[in-house]
Short mmCIF file of C-alpha atoms in Angstrom, two decimals:
data_model
loop_
_atom_site.label_atom_id
_atom_site.label_comp_id
_atom_site.label_asym_id
_atom_site.label_seq_id
_atom_site.Cartn_x
_atom_site.Cartn_y
_atom_site.Cartn_z
CA UNK U 29 -0.02 0.00 0.01
CA UNK U 30 1.40 3.40 -1.04
CA UNK U 31 0.99 5.85 1.87
CA UNK U 32 2.15 9.45 1.69
CA UNK U 33 2.31 11.90 4.59
CA UNK U 34 0.39 15.07 3.73
CA UNK U 35 0.39 16.87 7.09
CA UNK U 36 -1.81 17.23 10.19
CA UNK U 37 -5.57 17.52 9.62
CA UNK U 38 -7.47 19.83 11.96
CA UNK U 39 -11.17 20.80 12.05
CA UNK U 40 -12.04 24.02 10.24
CA UNK U 41 -11.68 25.80 6.90
CA UNK U 42 -9.71 28.92 6.17
CA UNK U 43 -12.01 31.91 5.78
CA UNK U 44 -15.08 29.95 6.82
CA UNK U 45 -17.12 30.09 10.02
CA UNK U 46 -17.93 27.20 12.34
CA UNK U 47 -21.27 26.72 10.63
CA UNK U 48 -19.47 25.89 7.37
CA UNK U 49 -16.86 23.67 8.97
CA UNK U 50 -19.20 21.59 11.09
CA UNK U 51 -22.66 20.88 9.74
CA UNK U 52 -25.50 18.72 11.17
CA UNK U 53 -26.85 16.46 8.39
CA UNK U 54 -29.24 13.55 7.99
CA UNK U 55 -28.02 10.17 6.78
CA UNK U 56 -29.69 6.94 5.67
CA UNK U 57 -33.29 6.12 4.93
CA UNK U 58 -36.27 5.58 7.24
CA UNK U 59 -36.55 3.73 9.56
CA UNK U 60 -32.77 3.79 9.95
CA UNK U 61 -32.39 7.48 9.29
CA UNK U 62 -30.10 9.31 11.74
CA UNK U 63 -28.45 12.70 12.17
CA UNK U 64 -24.75 13.36 12.72
CA UNK U 65 -22.16 16.04 12.13
CA UNK U 66 -20.16 16.31 8.93
CA UNK U 67 -16.79 17.94 9.58
CA UNK U 68 -14.43 19.64 7.14
CA UNK U 69 -10.71 19.66 7.82
CA UNK U 70 -7.65 21.66 6.83
CA UNK U 71 -4.17 20.09 6.44
CA UNK U 72 -1.61 22.17 8.29
CA UNK U 73 1.71 22.93 6.57
CA UNK U 74 3.72 20.63 8.87
CA UNK U 75 6.68 18.76 7.37
CA UNK U 76 7.93 16.79 10.37
CA UNK U 77 6.00 14.94 13.07
CA UNK U 78 7.84 13.09 15.86
CA UNK U 79 6.76 9.57 16.70
CA UNK U 80 6.83 10.38 20.40
CA UNK U 81 4.01 12.91 19.88
CA UNK U 82 1.87 10.35 18.07
CA UNK U 83 2.44 7.94 20.95
CA UNK U 84 1.45 10.56 23.51
CA UNK U 85 -1.77 11.25 21.61
CA UNK U 86 -2.75 7.62 21.91
CA UNK U 87 -1.66 7.35 25.57
CA UNK U 88 -4.56 8.35 27.81
CA UNK U 89 -2.21 9.66 30.52
CA UNK U 90 0.31 11.15 28.08
CA UNK U 91 1.17 14.82 27.61
CA UNK U 92 -0.38 15.80 24.27
CA UNK U 93 1.92 18.86 24.01
CA UNK U 94 5.09 16.79 24.56
CA UNK U 95 6.98 16.69 21.21
CA UNK U 96 3.97 18.34 19.49
CA UNK U 97 4.61 20.38 16.32
CA UNK U 98 4.40 24.16 16.65
CA UNK U 99 1.54 24.34 14.11
CA UNK U 100 -0.49 21.95 16.25
CA UNK U 101 0.06 23.89 19.46
CA UNK U 102 -0.85 27.14 17.70
CA UNK U 103 -4.09 25.58 16.50
CA UNK U 104 -4.93 24.20 19.95
CA UNK U 105 -4.33 27.60 21.52
CA UNK U 106 -6.21 29.66 18.94
CA UNK U 107 -8.81 27.26 17.51
CA UNK U 108 -10.07 27.51 13.91
CA UNK U 109 -9.28 31.24 13.87
CA UNK U 110 -5.62 30.24 13.52
CA UNK U 111 -6.31 28.95 9.99
CA UNK U 112 -6.96 32.51 8.79
CA UNK U 113 -3.46 33.58 9.86
CA UNK U 114 -1.37 30.91 8.17
CA UNK U 115 -0.13 30.41 4.62
CA UNK U 116 -0.03 27.13 2.78
CA UNK U 117 3.38 27.19 1.13
CA UNK U 118 4.24 23.54 0.69
CA UNK U 119 7.81 24.23 -0.42
CA UNK U 120 10.36 24.52 2.40
CA UNK U 121 14.13 24.31 1.84
CA UNK U 122 16.34 22.15 3.96
CA UNK U 123 18.00 25.17 5.56
CA UNK U 124 14.64 26.78 6.33
CA UNK U 125 13.31 23.53 7.75
CA UNK U 126 16.33 23.26 10.06
CA UNK U 127 15.60 26.79 11.40
CA UNK U 128 11.94 25.93 11.87
CA UNK U 129 12.74 22.80 13.85
CA UNK U 130 15.19 24.68 16.10
CA UNK U 131 12.63 27.40 16.80
CA UNK U 132 9.94 24.80 17.43
CA UNK U 133 11.93 23.11 20.15
CA UNK U 134 12.44 26.42 21.97
CA UNK U 135 8.76 27.33 21.47
CA UNK U 136 7.65 23.96 22.84
CA UNK U 137 9.93 24.24 25.85
CA UNK U 138 8.57 27.70 26.74
CA UNK U 139 4.97 26.63 26.14
CA UNK U 140 5.21 23.55 28.36
CA UNK U 141 6.97 25.53 31.10
CA UNK U 142 4.35 28.29 31.03
CA UNK U 143 1.38 25.94 30.94
CA UNK U 144 2.88 23.77 33.66
CA UNK U 145 3.34 26.70 36.06
CA UNK U 146 -0.17 27.99 35.30
CA UNK U 147 -1.74 24.58 36.02
CA UNK U 148 0.22 24.15 39.23
CA UNK U 149 -1.04 27.48 40.56
CA UNK U 150 -4.63 26.56 39.82
CA UNK U 151 -4.30 23.09 41.38
CA UNK U 152 -2.97 24.64 44.61
CA UNK U 153 -5.75 27.18 44.70
CA UNK U 154 -8.80 25.00 43.89
CA UNK U 155 -8.00 21.40 42.85
CA UNK U 156 -11.38 20.57 41.23
CA UNK U 157 -13.67 21.68 38.42
CA UNK U 158 -14.89 25.19 39.24
CA UNK U 159 -18.40 24.36 38.03
CA UNK U 160 -19.17 20.72 38.92
CA UNK U 161 -16.50 19.91 41.51
CA UNK U 162 -14.88 17.00 39.60
CA UNK U 163 -11.68 16.13 41.47
CA UNK U 164 -9.98 13.69 39.07
CA UNK U 165 -6.79 15.62 38.42
CA UNK U 166 -5.97 13.89 35.15
CA UNK U 167 -9.23 15.12 33.62
CA UNK U 168 -9.00 18.74 34.74
CA UNK U 169 -8.13 21.39 32.19
CA UNK U 170 -6.27 24.59 33.15
CA UNK U 171 -8.49 27.00 31.26
CA UNK U 172 -7.66 30.60 30.64
CA UNK U 173 -10.54 33.02 31.15
CA UNK U 174 -8.98 35.45 28.69
CA UNK U 175 -7.71 33.09 25.96
CA UNK U 176 -4.01 32.38 25.68
CA UNK U 177 -3.83 33.82 22.15
CA UNK U 178 -5.02 37.23 23.41
CA UNK U 179 -2.85 37.37 26.54
CA UNK U 180 0.49 39.00 27.17
CA UNK U 181 3.22 36.97 28.87
CA UNK U 182 2.14 38.05 32.37
CA UNK U 183 -1.53 37.25 31.82
CA UNK U 184 -0.65 33.76 30.55
CA UNK U 185 0.74 32.71 33.93
CA UNK U 186 -1.60 34.79 36.11
CA UNK U 187 -3.70 32.36 38.21
CA UNK U 188 -6.39 35.06 38.39
CA UNK U 189 -6.89 34.44 34.67
CA UNK U 190 -7.88 30.82 35.02
CA UNK U 191 -10.18 28.12 36.33
CA UNK U 192 -9.72 24.38 36.48
CA UNK U 193 -12.59 22.85 34.52
CA UNK U 194 -13.66 19.39 33.51
CA UNK U 195 -13.57 18.68 29.74
CA UNK U 196 -17.28 19.39 29.25
CA UNK U 197 -17.39 22.70 31.11
CA UNK U 198 -14.03 23.74 29.57
CA UNK U 199 -15.52 23.22 26.11
CA UNK U 200 -18.60 25.26 27.00
CA UNK U 201 -16.52 28.08 28.51
CA UNK U 202 -13.93 28.22 25.72
CA UNK U 203 -16.59 28.24 23.00
CA UNK U 204 -18.54 31.05 24.68
CA UNK U 205 -21.61 29.00 25.46
CA UNK U 206 -21.30 29.80 29.15
CA UNK U 207 -19.66 32.67 30.98
CA UNK U 208 -19.50 33.92 34.60
CA UNK U 209 -20.71 37.16 36.17
CA UNK U 210 -18.59 38.98 38.75
CA UNK U 211 -21.12 37.70 41.30
CA UNK U 212 -20.29 34.11 40.32
CA UNK U 213 -23.60 33.51 38.56
CA UNK U 214 -23.22 31.43 35.41
CA UNK U 215 -24.80 32.81 32.23
CA UNK U 216 -25.86 30.26 29.61
CA UNK U 217 -25.98 31.23 25.95
CA UNK U 218 -29.34 31.08 24.15
CA UNK U 219 -27.49 29.08 21.49
CA UNK U 220 -27.47 26.12 23.86
CA UNK U 221 -30.65 24.03 23.69
CA UNK U 222 -32.19 23.66 27.12
CA UNK U 223 -32.75 19.98 26.36
CA UNK U 224 -28.98 19.58 26.46
CA UNK U 225 -28.58 21.13 29.93
CA UNK U 226 -28.75 17.84 31.89
CA UNK U 227 -26.25 16.12 29.57
CA UNK U 228 -23.81 19.03 29.99
CA UNK U 229 -24.38 19.35 33.74
CA UNK U 230 -25.55 22.98 33.58
CA UNK U 231 -28.77 24.59 34.74
CA UNK U 232 -30.30 28.00 35.26
CA UNK U 233 -29.34 29.53 38.63
CA UNK U 234 -25.98 27.75 38.71
CA UNK U 235 -23.14 29.70 40.32
CA UNK U 236 -19.50 29.38 41.24
CA UNK U 237 -17.17 31.02 43.77
CA UNK U 238 -15.14 33.82 42.23
CA UNK U 239 -12.88 36.48 43.67
CA UNK U 240 -12.41 40.18 42.86
CA UNK U 241 -9.12 39.30 41.17
CA UNK U 242 -11.03 37.43 38.43
CA UNK U 243 -13.21 40.45 37.56
CA UNK U 244 -11.18 42.06 34.73
CA UNK U 245 -10.70 38.72 33.00
CA UNK U 246 -14.34 37.71 33.40
CA UNK U 247 -15.44 41.01 31.91
CA UNK U 248 -13.19 40.36 28.94
CA UNK U 249 -14.72 36.86 28.53
CA UNK U 250 -18.30 38.21 28.72
CA UNK U 251 -17.60 40.99 26.26
CA UNK U 252 -15.46 39.08 23.78
CA UNK U 253 -15.97 35.30 24.04
CA UNK U 254 -19.55 34.83 25.31
CA UNK U 255 -22.08 34.23 22.52
CA UNK U 256 -25.35 35.30 24.07
CA UNK U 257 -27.57 35.06 20.99
CA UNK U 258 -27.56 33.60 17.49
#
């Protein structure tokens, strides 16, 4: 079998919104008709992928950033918006590639160090999901209130700019489907179907404990990330 490496595929399309990249469609015929999402992917311009990173992706307890390519980390940090900022030049000289790999190693080292310090601070402060109280450390995500891509170096390691969240609540918070008032009350976007509330462990009247130090970051999240209406 002839297999050729093309790059790393990530969800999203350059210049397209989420509604174009992820569409809910119907498949099959009655009575076996069902609905599911159809996703469109972009191949990142990544020439080298280390085997250690592929192993860590498969390892449940592995570090998914360990040995990860710079393009992948940038996408994880910025989401589909990153696709609008990259070019797709598939030609890279050997000398240029060597420089890219050297800079990637330094970038990865700094990223892991920064993220590690940030997570350690949050674990010491409140070692469970801020919303539901989940205490399984391996499942907790060190989530920035003001996203990493929009932060300066100081904000990226400021524990006041973060909550520990379980994967479900982290996804809701990062995507702007929930946000938090300065009082601690959780606001739920009208884009989220109320029928989904029980599955996502959210409800009206839900609140969390927040401090004054979180206020400026929470305001940024409400004004910039939160998607109140369609």
